[in-house]
């Protein structure tokens, strides 16, 4: 089993302190919002952290309900605190290494930011297939993701741009192409990389119309 640091409160707090400073992330988030279905009524946020992306979705689609899931106790506490007075949001504990429960039903959009790269490539492909079965026809999968660089030199430049000097053992970075292929294999259509800055990419796809 690989190391996943997100169960450690220190790791969570260090991330939350700098989460707003990640270069260009607001651009990716803005493009993600553009891809939300106009009438989205129900949205699932995978690896919600403190609920940053769920809050952005709710700003854009105030009438929708969000199921926001994570497995880290410190992150779940933070998300529950953020949405304590918001009846539109259900914060739930879920490990992305486990199958998405059928009981959650279907969603108009499944979104995620910088979370799915913490599971193995085999699990990413399986998760995308599960996401596809949890989307209504025409629903969108919008994954703002940390992807791998095509070369070691580009990876070093990314690390420098991020101000990072050490590799995070929790990361299992896959290429844009591999991610898009797994999304197509999951049965999603109109699959594309809708935005990218270095190792940060917005990967989008839709459930086919009935
Ligand atoms: C980089 S943070 C991103 C949080 C938030 N989505 C954001 O954009 O700020 C990664 C998140 O993925 C969650 N995560 C990592 N591995 C997970 C797993 N196996 N199951 C559920 N959540 C996981 C972490 O707890 C953390 O909240």
XYZ file of N, CA and C and ligand atoms in Angstrom:
657
model
N 0.858 -1.209 0.000
C 0.000 0.000 0.000
C 0.889 1.252 0.000
N 0.630 2.211 -0.896
C 1.474 3.405 -0.957
C 1.137 4.366 0.180
N 2.098 5.259 0.454
C 1.892 6.235 1.526
C 0.929 7.321 1.060
N -0.033 7.655 1.896
C -0.941 8.761 1.591
C -0.949 9.676 2.809
N -0.323 10.868 2.637
C -0.097 11.754 3.782
C -1.336 12.518 4.234
N -2.431 12.367 3.455
C -3.587 13.225 3.748
C -4.327 12.854 5.024
N -3.984 11.700 5.601
C -4.586 11.357 6.893
C -3.905 12.115 8.028
N -2.757 12.772 7.734
C -1.990 13.456 8.779
C -2.407 14.925 8.875
N -2.848 15.359 10.067
C -3.316 16.752 10.214
C -2.284 17.786 9.777
N -0.979 17.549 10.057
C 0.045 18.539 9.676
C 0.074 18.756 8.172
N -0.024 17.653 7.430
C 0.014 17.732 5.967
C -1.194 18.524 5.461
N -2.339 18.251 6.069
C -3.576 18.962 5.687
C -3.428 20.458 5.956
N -2.933 20.807 7.131
C -2.860 22.226 7.482
C -1.846 22.967 6.620
N -0.730 22.285 6.303
C 0.255 22.925 5.411
C -0.367 23.194 4.044
N -1.152 22.232 3.534
C -1.795 22.436 2.228
C -2.802 23.580 2.301
N -3.635 23.563 3.328
C -4.697 24.582 3.398
C -4.110 25.992 3.506
N -2.939 26.106 4.136
C -2.307 27.428 4.259
C -1.887 27.987 2.906
N -1.512 27.074 1.961
C -1.020 27.575 0.670
C -1.976 27.274 -0.490
N -3.141 26.677 -0.172
C -4.051 26.235 -1.254
C -4.466 27.389 -2.163
N -4.633 28.575 -1.564
C -5.065 29.717 -2.367
C -3.964 30.319 -3.205
N -2.720 29.868 -2.987
C -1.596 30.470 -3.715
C -1.099 29.592 -4.858
N -1.721 28.447 -5.086
C -1.277 27.576 -6.187
C -1.417 28.345 -7.496
N -0.318 28.498 -8.251
C -0.357 29.350 -9.443
C -1.426 28.902 -10.434
N -2.159 29.848 -10.948
C -3.099 29.642 -12.056
C -4.319 28.773 -11.710
N -4.464 28.334 -10.451
C -5.567 27.408 -10.181
C -6.925 28.064 -10.430
N -6.997 29.372 -10.175
C -8.292 30.043 -10.365
C -8.695 30.040 -11.842
N -7.689 30.023 -12.750
C -8.018 29.924 -14.186
C -8.671 28.569 -14.473
N -8.064 27.504 -13.953
C -8.625 26.168 -14.163
C -10.015 26.049 -13.558
N -10.178 26.639 -12.369
C -11.494 26.581 -11.715
C -12.547 27.342 -12.537
N -12.129 28.464 -13.125
C -13.083 29.247 -13.930
C -13.517 28.462 -15.170
N -12.576 27.745 -15.781
C -12.945 26.951 -16.967
C -13.829 25.772 -16.543
N -13.535 25.195 -15.377
C -14.397 24.117 -14.864
C -15.838 24.616 -14.728
N -15.998 25.792 -14.167
C -17.356 26.351 -13.986
C -18.054 26.504 -15.343
N -17.293 26.912 -16.371
C -17.882 27.047 -17.712
C -18.456 25.725 -18.211
N -17.872 24.609 -17.755
C -18.310 23.298 -18.239
C -19.413 22.675 -17.379
N -19.801 23.347 -16.300
C -20.903 22.800 -15.485
C -22.196 22.828 -16.301
N -22.991 21.768 -16.251
C -24.285 21.826 -16.947
C -25.107 23.002 -16.408
N -25.775 23.749 -17.285
C -26.492 24.951 -16.844
C -27.530 24.662 -15.762
N -28.180 23.511 -15.859
C -29.250 23.208 -14.902
C -28.810 22.205 -13.847
N -27.528 22.178 -13.528
C -27.043 21.167 -12.576
C -27.838 21.227 -11.276
N -28.414 20.081 -10.901
C -29.202 20.035 -9.665
C -28.493 19.273 -8.574
N -27.613 18.365 -8.978
C -26.925 17.505 -8.008
C -25.489 17.289 -8.476
N -24.537 17.600 -7.591
C -23.109 17.520 -7.945
C -22.363 16.739 -6.870
N -21.428 15.908 -7.317
C -20.563 15.145 -6.401
C -19.145 15.706 -6.505
N -18.529 16.036 -5.363
C -17.143 16.532 -5.343
C -16.258 15.478 -4.684
N -15.358 14.897 -5.475
C -14.486 13.820 -4.991
C -13.193 14.392 -4.416
N -12.873 14.066 -3.173
C -11.673 14.609 -2.518
C -11.836 16.089 -2.274
N -12.927 16.432 -1.609
C -13.350 17.835 -1.496
C -12.405 18.698 -0.668
N -11.588 18.080 0.192
C -10.730 18.892 1.068
C -11.583 19.763 1.970
N -11.277 21.048 2.019
C -12.084 21.945 2.867
C -13.295 22.492 2.108
N -13.599 21.890 0.961
C -14.814 22.272 0.235
C -14.634 23.442 -0.716
N -13.390 23.749 -1.057
C -13.128 24.905 -1.932
C -13.894 24.799 -3.261
N -13.768 23.640 -3.935
C -14.415 23.516 -5.247
C -15.937 23.435 -5.091
N -16.397 22.740 -4.048
C -17.856 22.663 -3.813
C -18.430 24.069 -3.652
N -17.706 24.940 -2.953
C -18.184 26.320 -2.754
C -18.213 27.081 -4.072
N -17.219 26.834 -4.922
C -17.187 27.497 -6.242
C -18.384 27.033 -7.083
N -18.661 25.723 -7.027
C -19.812 25.179 -7.772
C -21.109 25.825 -7.268
N -21.229 25.947 -5.957
C -22.464 26.518 -5.389
C -22.615 28.004 -5.723
N -21.500 28.716 -5.825
C -21.573 30.126 -6.245
C -22.123 30.212 -7.665
N -21.689 29.248 -8.508
C -22.091 29.276 -9.918
C -23.493 28.708 -10.141
N -23.869 27.728 -9.305
C -25.167 27.053 -9.456
C -25.835 27.008 -8.072
N -26.352 28.156 -7.611
C -26.834 28.234 -6.211
C -27.981 27.285 -5.893
N -28.663 26.788 -6.920
C -29.807 25.904 -6.621
C -29.422 24.442 -6.501
N -28.148 24.140 -6.706
C -27.818 22.710 -6.707
C -27.446 22.213 -5.307
N -27.531 20.900 -5.149
C -27.089 20.230 -3.932
C -25.757 19.551 -4.225
N -24.882 19.537 -3.243
C -23.556 18.948 -3.434
C -23.308 17.869 -2.389
N -22.829 16.721 -2.853
C -22.292 15.702 -1.955
C -20.776 15.841 -2.035
N -20.155 16.188 -0.913
C -18.725 16.490 -0.879
C -18.028 15.418 -0.050
N -17.127 14.647 -0.681
C -16.550 13.498 0.027
C -15.035 13.586 0.127
N -14.518 13.040 1.204
C -13.075 12.972 1.447
C -12.849 11.862 2.468
N -11.587 11.485 2.647
C -11.319 10.437 3.637
C -10.490 10.939 4.823
N -10.046 12.194 4.731
C -9.150 12.734 5.751
C -9.967 13.389 6.874
N -9.805 12.918 8.112
C -10.593 13.504 9.208
C -10.414 15.018 9.317
N -9.165 15.505 9.146
C -8.937 16.956 9.287
C -9.646 17.718 8.166
N -9.607 17.169 6.954
C -10.312 17.822 5.841
C -11.826 17.764 6.047
N -12.323 16.621 6.506
C -13.774 16.500 6.731
C -14.229 17.509 7.788
N -13.431 17.684 8.839
C -13.778 18.682 9.874
C -13.864 20.070 9.246
N -12.880 20.376 8.412
C -12.817 21.706 7.800
C -14.010 21.933 6.866
N -14.349 20.906 6.063
C -15.495 21.034 5.141
C -16.800 21.143 5.932
N -16.920 20.358 6.994
C -18.159 20.401 7.807
C -18.319 21.772 8.448
N -17.202 22.355 8.872
C -17.256 23.689 9.475
C -17.699 24.712 8.422
N -17.126 24.603 7.218
C -17.463 25.567 6.151
C -18.950 25.528 5.802
N -19.497 24.298 5.746
C -20.873 24.160 5.262
C -21.881 23.897 6.384
N -21.490 24.176 7.616
C -22.352 23.845 8.765
C -23.757 24.432 8.611
N -23.843 25.613 8.036
C -25.148 26.277 7.950
C -25.737 26.187 6.539
N -25.197 25.292 5.711
C -25.639 25.219 4.311
C -26.300 23.866 4.048
N -27.619 23.867 3.987
C -28.371 22.610 3.841
C -28.191 21.989 2.460
N -27.577 22.730 1.533
C -27.375 22.179 0.185
C -26.227 21.176 0.138
N -25.406 21.166 1.180
C -24.184 20.357 1.133
C -24.239 19.214 2.135
N -23.951 18.008 1.640
C -23.762 16.855 2.519
C -22.282 16.491 2.455
N -21.610 16.570 3.587
C -20.196 16.184 3.650
C -20.133 14.737 4.143
N -19.466 13.873 3.363
C -19.455 12.452 3.726
C -18.045 11.886 3.660
N -17.793 10.917 4.523
C -16.499 10.234 4.519
C -16.511 9.165 3.436
N -15.507 9.207 2.576
C -15.373 8.166 1.559
C -13.921 8.081 1.112
N -13.416 6.865 1.014
C -12.056 6.629 0.519
C -12.147 6.346 -0.978
N -11.431 7.140 -1.767
C -11.500 6.972 -3.222
C -10.937 5.638 -3.690
N -10.247 4.929 -2.804
C -9.801 3.578 -3.152
C -10.961 2.582 -3.118
N -12.075 3.001 -2.533
C -13.263 2.131 -2.490
C -14.255 2.553 -3.588
N -15.053 1.591 -4.033
C -16.042 1.888 -5.086
C -17.015 2.966 -4.625
N -17.463 3.786 -5.564
C -18.487 4.788 -5.237
C -19.783 4.042 -4.922
N -20.383 4.298 -3.770
C -21.588 3.542 -3.405
C -22.744 3.781 -4.380
N -23.395 2.693 -4.785
C -24.543 2.815 -5.694
C -25.636 3.669 -5.062
N -25.707 3.636 -3.714
C -26.779 4.355 -3.003
C -26.704 5.872 -3.210
N -25.549 6.374 -3.656
C -25.451 7.818 -3.893
C -26.309 8.260 -5.079
N -26.666 7.306 -5.939
C -27.488 7.666 -7.096
C -26.693 8.420 -8.150
N -27.438 9.145 -8.985
C -26.793 9.821 -10.129
C -26.675 11.319 -9.905
N -25.740 11.896 -10.635
C -25.432 13.321 -10.494
C -25.445 13.997 -11.862
N -25.647 15.312 -11.845
C -25.547 16.082 -13.092
C -24.088 16.405 -13.415
N -23.277 16.439 -12.364
C -21.833 16.624 -12.570
C -21.079 15.947 -11.435
N -19.957 15.343 -11.796
C -18.991 14.879 -10.801
C -17.748 15.741 -11.005
N -17.335 16.436 -9.947
C -16.183 17.334 -10.048
C -15.110 16.881 -9.061
N -13.904 17.358 -9.284
C -12.813 17.025 -8.376
C -11.681 18.005 -8.642
N -10.945 18.367 -7.586
C -9.748 19.160 -7.860
C -8.571 18.650 -7.044
N -7.526 18.295 -7.786
C -6.227 17.912 -7.232
C -6.352 16.792 -6.200
N -7.193 15.817 -6.470
C -7.428 14.740 -5.499
C -7.201 13.349 -6.091
N -7.637 13.118 -7.326
C -7.669 11.747 -7.847
C -6.255 11.206 -8.108
N -5.283 12.115 -8.260
C -3.906 11.631 -8.484
C -3.311 10.994 -7.228
N -4.075 10.939 -6.155
C -3.584 10.256 -4.953
C -3.928 8.773 -4.966
N -4.673 8.303 -5.959
C -4.913 6.859 -6.071
C -4.075 6.307 -7.236
N -3.916 4.994 -7.250
C -3.074 4.353 -8.274
C -3.713 4.512 -9.661
N -2.911 4.263 -10.683
C -3.445 4.365 -12.047
C -4.565 3.343 -12.289
N -4.386 2.141 -11.759
C -5.434 1.111 -11.929
C -6.736 1.609 -11.310
N -6.610 2.209 -10.126
C -7.817 2.705 -9.441
C -8.405 3.922 -10.172
N -7.540 4.781 -10.742
C -8.062 5.932 -11.499
C -8.983 5.432 -12.617
N -8.500 4.449 -13.375
C -9.297 3.951 -14.506
C -10.627 3.366 -14.012
N -10.561 2.606 -12.908
C -11.796 2.011 -12.365
C -12.729 3.103 -11.841
N -12.150 4.109 -11.206
C -12.955 5.208 -10.650
C -13.673 5.967 -11.776
N -12.983 6.186 -12.886
C -13.621 6.899 -13.992
C -14.833 6.101 -14.517
N -14.691 4.774 -14.539
C -15.817 3.941 -14.978
C -16.981 4.081 -13.993
N -16.672 4.141 -12.695
C -17.729 4.305 -11.687
C -18.371 5.693 -11.811
N -17.539 6.700 -12.047
C -18.078 8.057 -12.233
C -19.091 8.042 -13.391
N -18.721 7.366 -14.481
C -19.608 7.338 -15.662
C -20.977 6.752 -15.307
N -20.983 5.742 -14.431
C -22.272 5.115 -14.075
C -23.059 5.979 -13.088
N -22.399 6.962 -12.478
C -23.090 7.850 -11.529
C -23.522 9.167 -12.159
N -23.364 9.279 -13.479
C -23.793 10.514 -14.155
C -25.129 10.296 -14.856
N -25.992 11.299 -14.772
C -27.169 11.310 -15.641
C -26.707 11.444 -17.090
N -27.553 11.031 -18.038
C -27.238 11.228 -19.462
C -26.935 12.711 -19.689
N -25.833 12.982 -20.346
C -25.440 14.377 -20.598
C -24.703 15.029 -19.448
N -24.593 14.305 -18.320
C -23.888 14.857 -17.157
C -22.393 14.968 -17.416
N -21.727 15.798 -16.628
C -20.320 16.115 -16.902
C -19.394 15.600 -15.800
N -18.232 15.089 -16.220
C -17.138 14.773 -15.291
C -16.064 15.827 -15.510
N -15.778 16.605 -14.477
C -14.876 17.752 -14.590
C -13.786 17.595 -13.543
N -12.609 17.187 -13.999
C -11.536 16.807 -13.086
C -10.341 17.740 -13.256
N -10.231 18.699 -12.337
C -9.057 19.581 -12.305
C -7.972 18.796 -11.580
N -6.935 18.417 -12.310
C -6.059 17.360 -11.801
C -4.585 17.721 -11.906
N -3.807 17.118 -11.026
C -2.351 17.209 -11.101
C -1.895 16.045 -11.974
N -1.312 16.362 -13.128
C -0.888 15.329 -14.082
C 0.638 15.320 -14.155
N 1.163 14.299 -14.815
C 2.627 14.219 -14.935
C 3.115 15.112 -16.073
N 4.375 15.535 -15.964
C 5.023 16.261 -17.067
C 5.512 15.258 -18.103
N 5.582 15.656 -19.366
C 6.103 14.749 -20.399
C 7.594 14.459 -20.240
N 8.355 15.357 -19.594
C 9.794 15.119 -19.418
C 10.212 15.494 -18.002
N 11.353 14.959 -17.593
C 11.896 15.249 -16.264
C 12.232 16.740 -16.134
N 12.743 17.333 -17.220
C 13.099 18.759 -17.172
C 11.845 19.604 -16.917
N 10.754 19.256 -17.584
C 9.510 20.013 -17.373
C 8.967 19.795 -15.965
N 9.163 18.592 -15.431
C 8.732 18.339 -14.054
C 9.524 19.224 -13.095
N 10.839 19.316 -13.317
C 11.669 20.156 -12.428
C 11.221 21.614 -12.508
N 10.876 22.074 -13.718
C 10.408 23.463 -13.869
C 9.090 23.676 -13.127
N 8.221 22.669 -13.184
C 6.947 22.769 -12.452
C 7.206 22.873 -10.955
N 8.088 21.990 -10.467
C 8.396 21.999 -9.026
C 8.937 23.365 -8.610
N 9.780 23.923 -9.454
C 10.365 25.235 -9.154
C 9.271 26.303 -9.133
N 8.375 26.242 -10.115
C 7.291 27.231 -10.188
C 6.374 27.128 -8.967
N 6.266 25.910 -8.421
C 5.427 25.692 -7.239
C 6.166 26.006 -5.945
N 7.484 26.217 -6.048
C 8.284 26.442 -4.841
C 8.463 25.166 -4.045
N 8.363 23.999 -4.710
C 8.500 22.704 -4.015
C 9.899 22.156 -4.225
N 10.456 21.618 -3.157
C 11.788 21.017 -3.278
C 11.749 19.502 -3.063
N 10.657 19.000 -2.498
C 10.583 17.552 -2.250
C 9.366 16.956 -2.952
N 9.554 15.726 -3.422
C 8.442 15.002 -4.049
C 7.482 14.528 -2.963
N 6.184 14.570 -3.258
C 5.171 14.102 -2.314
C 4.879 12.628 -2.607
N 5.182 11.740 -1.648
C 4.954 10.311 -1.914
C 3.479 9.967 -2.092
N 2.586 10.893 -1.746
C 1.145 10.634 -1.935
C 0.733 10.784 -3.395
N 1.617 11.373 -4.215
C 1.248 11.648 -5.614
C 1.502 10.445 -6.518
N 0.533 10.157 -7.365
C 0.693 9.125 -8.406
C 0.262 9.775 -9.711
N 1.197 10.516 -10.289
C 0.839 11.360 -11.422
C 0.759 10.547 -12.709
N -0.315 10.734 -13.440
C -0.484 10.094 -14.750
C -0.543 11.189 -15.804
N -0.212 10.829 -17.026
C -0.184 11.822 -18.106
C -1.605 12.247 -18.486
N -1.695 13.386 -19.129
C -2.989 13.829 -19.672
C -3.548 12.754 -20.594
N -2.690 12.240 -21.503
C -3.171 11.254 -22.481
C -3.740 10.011 -21.796
N -3.039 9.501 -20.780
C -3.554 8.305 -20.085
C -4.897 8.615 -19.414
N -4.971 9.771 -18.760
C -6.239 10.133 -18.105
C -7.382 10.213 -19.113
N -7.104 10.851 -20.256
C -8.179 11.002 -21.261
C -8.583 9.634 -21.823
N -7.589 8.757 -21.992
C -7.896 7.420 -22.518
C -8.777 6.640 -21.534
N -8.449 6.722 -20.235
C -9.270 6.017 -19.227
C -10.686 6.592 -19.213
N -10.808 7.878 -19.442
C -12.155 8.484 -19.462
C -12.943 7.969 -20.668
N -12.264 7.860 -21.827
C -12.956 7.321 -23.014
C -13.335 5.861 -22.778
N -12.402 5.100 -22.206
C -12.697 3.680 -21.932
C -13.876 3.541 -20.977
N -14.076 4.550 -20.121
C -15.196 4.525 -19.169
C -16.534 4.790 -19.875
N -16.470 5.147 -21.155
C -17.705 5.400 -21.916
C -18.066 6.867 -22.011
N -17.197 7.741 -21.481
C -17.483 9.179 -21.574
C -17.206 9.665 -22.994
N -17.901 10.728 -23.379
C -17.733 11.294 -24.720
C -17.302 12.761 -24.585
N -16.932 13.343 -25.711
C -16.443 14.741 -25.725
C -15.331 14.931 -24.701
N -14.486 13.918 -24.625
C -13.386 13.928 -23.658
C -12.284 14.870 -24.163
N -11.793 15.708 -23.252
C -10.817 16.706 -23.699
C -10.013 17.218 -22.500
N -8.866 17.760 -22.808
C -8.137 18.559 -21.816
C -8.543 20.006 -22.090
N -9.385 20.551 -21.234
C -10.011 21.849 -21.515
C -9.159 23.029 -21.072
N -8.159 22.755 -20.242
C -7.252 23.816 -19.761
C -6.020 23.141 -19.198
N -4.881 23.804 -19.327
C -3.659 23.226 -18.743
C -2.655 24.326 -18.466
N -2.006 24.246 -17.316
C -0.809 25.024 -17.008
C 0.175 24.048 -16.387
N 1.255 23.781 -17.113
C 2.286 22.843 -16.640
C 1.646 21.526 -16.176
N 1.725 21.181 -14.870
C 1.172 19.881 -14.428
C -0.261 19.981 -13.905
N -0.874 21.122 -14.083
C -2.268 21.273 -13.639
C -3.165 21.283 -14.875
N -4.147 20.385 -14.907
C -4.951 20.236 -16.124
C -6.413 20.005 -15.775
N -7.282 20.546 -16.599
C -8.721 20.282 -16.444
C -9.131 19.250 -17.490
N -9.515 18.065 -17.005
C -9.887 16.950 -17.877
C -11.404 16.828 -17.839
N -12.032 16.901 -19.004
C -13.499 16.930 -19.026
C -14.044 15.829 -19.933
N -15.241 15.355 -19.596
C -15.950 14.396 -20.433
C -17.413 14.416 -20.045
N -18.235 13.846 -20.918
C -19.673 13.820 -20.635
C -20.221 12.407 -20.778
N -21.271 12.148 -20.027
C -22.018 10.916 -20.225
C -22.834 11.070 -21.514
N -22.858 10.039 -22.374
C -23.603 10.205 -23.624
C -25.073 10.514 -23.368
N -25.674 11.304 -24.268
C -27.116 11.555 -24.177
C -27.836 10.248 -24.459
N -28.994 10.032 -23.811
C -29.730 8.774 -24.001
C -30.203 8.661 -25.437
C -4.557 18.563 -2.745
S -5.933 18.268 -1.723
C -7.241 18.995 -2.673
C -8.431 19.358 -1.832
C -9.494 20.167 -2.541
N -10.175 19.377 -3.555
C -8.885 21.401 -3.159
O -8.903 21.547 -4.382
O -8.388 22.255 -2.417
C -6.208 16.521 -1.981
C -7.434 15.984 -1.298
O -7.646 14.639 -1.693
C -8.012 13.908 -0.540
N -7.668 12.495 -0.747
C -6.452 11.973 -0.995
N -6.530 10.635 -1.124
C -7.831 10.307 -0.907
C -8.561 9.094 -0.887
N -7.952 7.903 -1.093
N -9.884 9.131 -0.650
C -10.520 10.320 -0.439
N -9.888 11.517 -0.455
C -8.557 11.498 -0.690
C -7.209 14.526 0.582
O -7.710 14.212 1.856
C -7.329 15.991 0.225
O -8.485 16.566 0.771
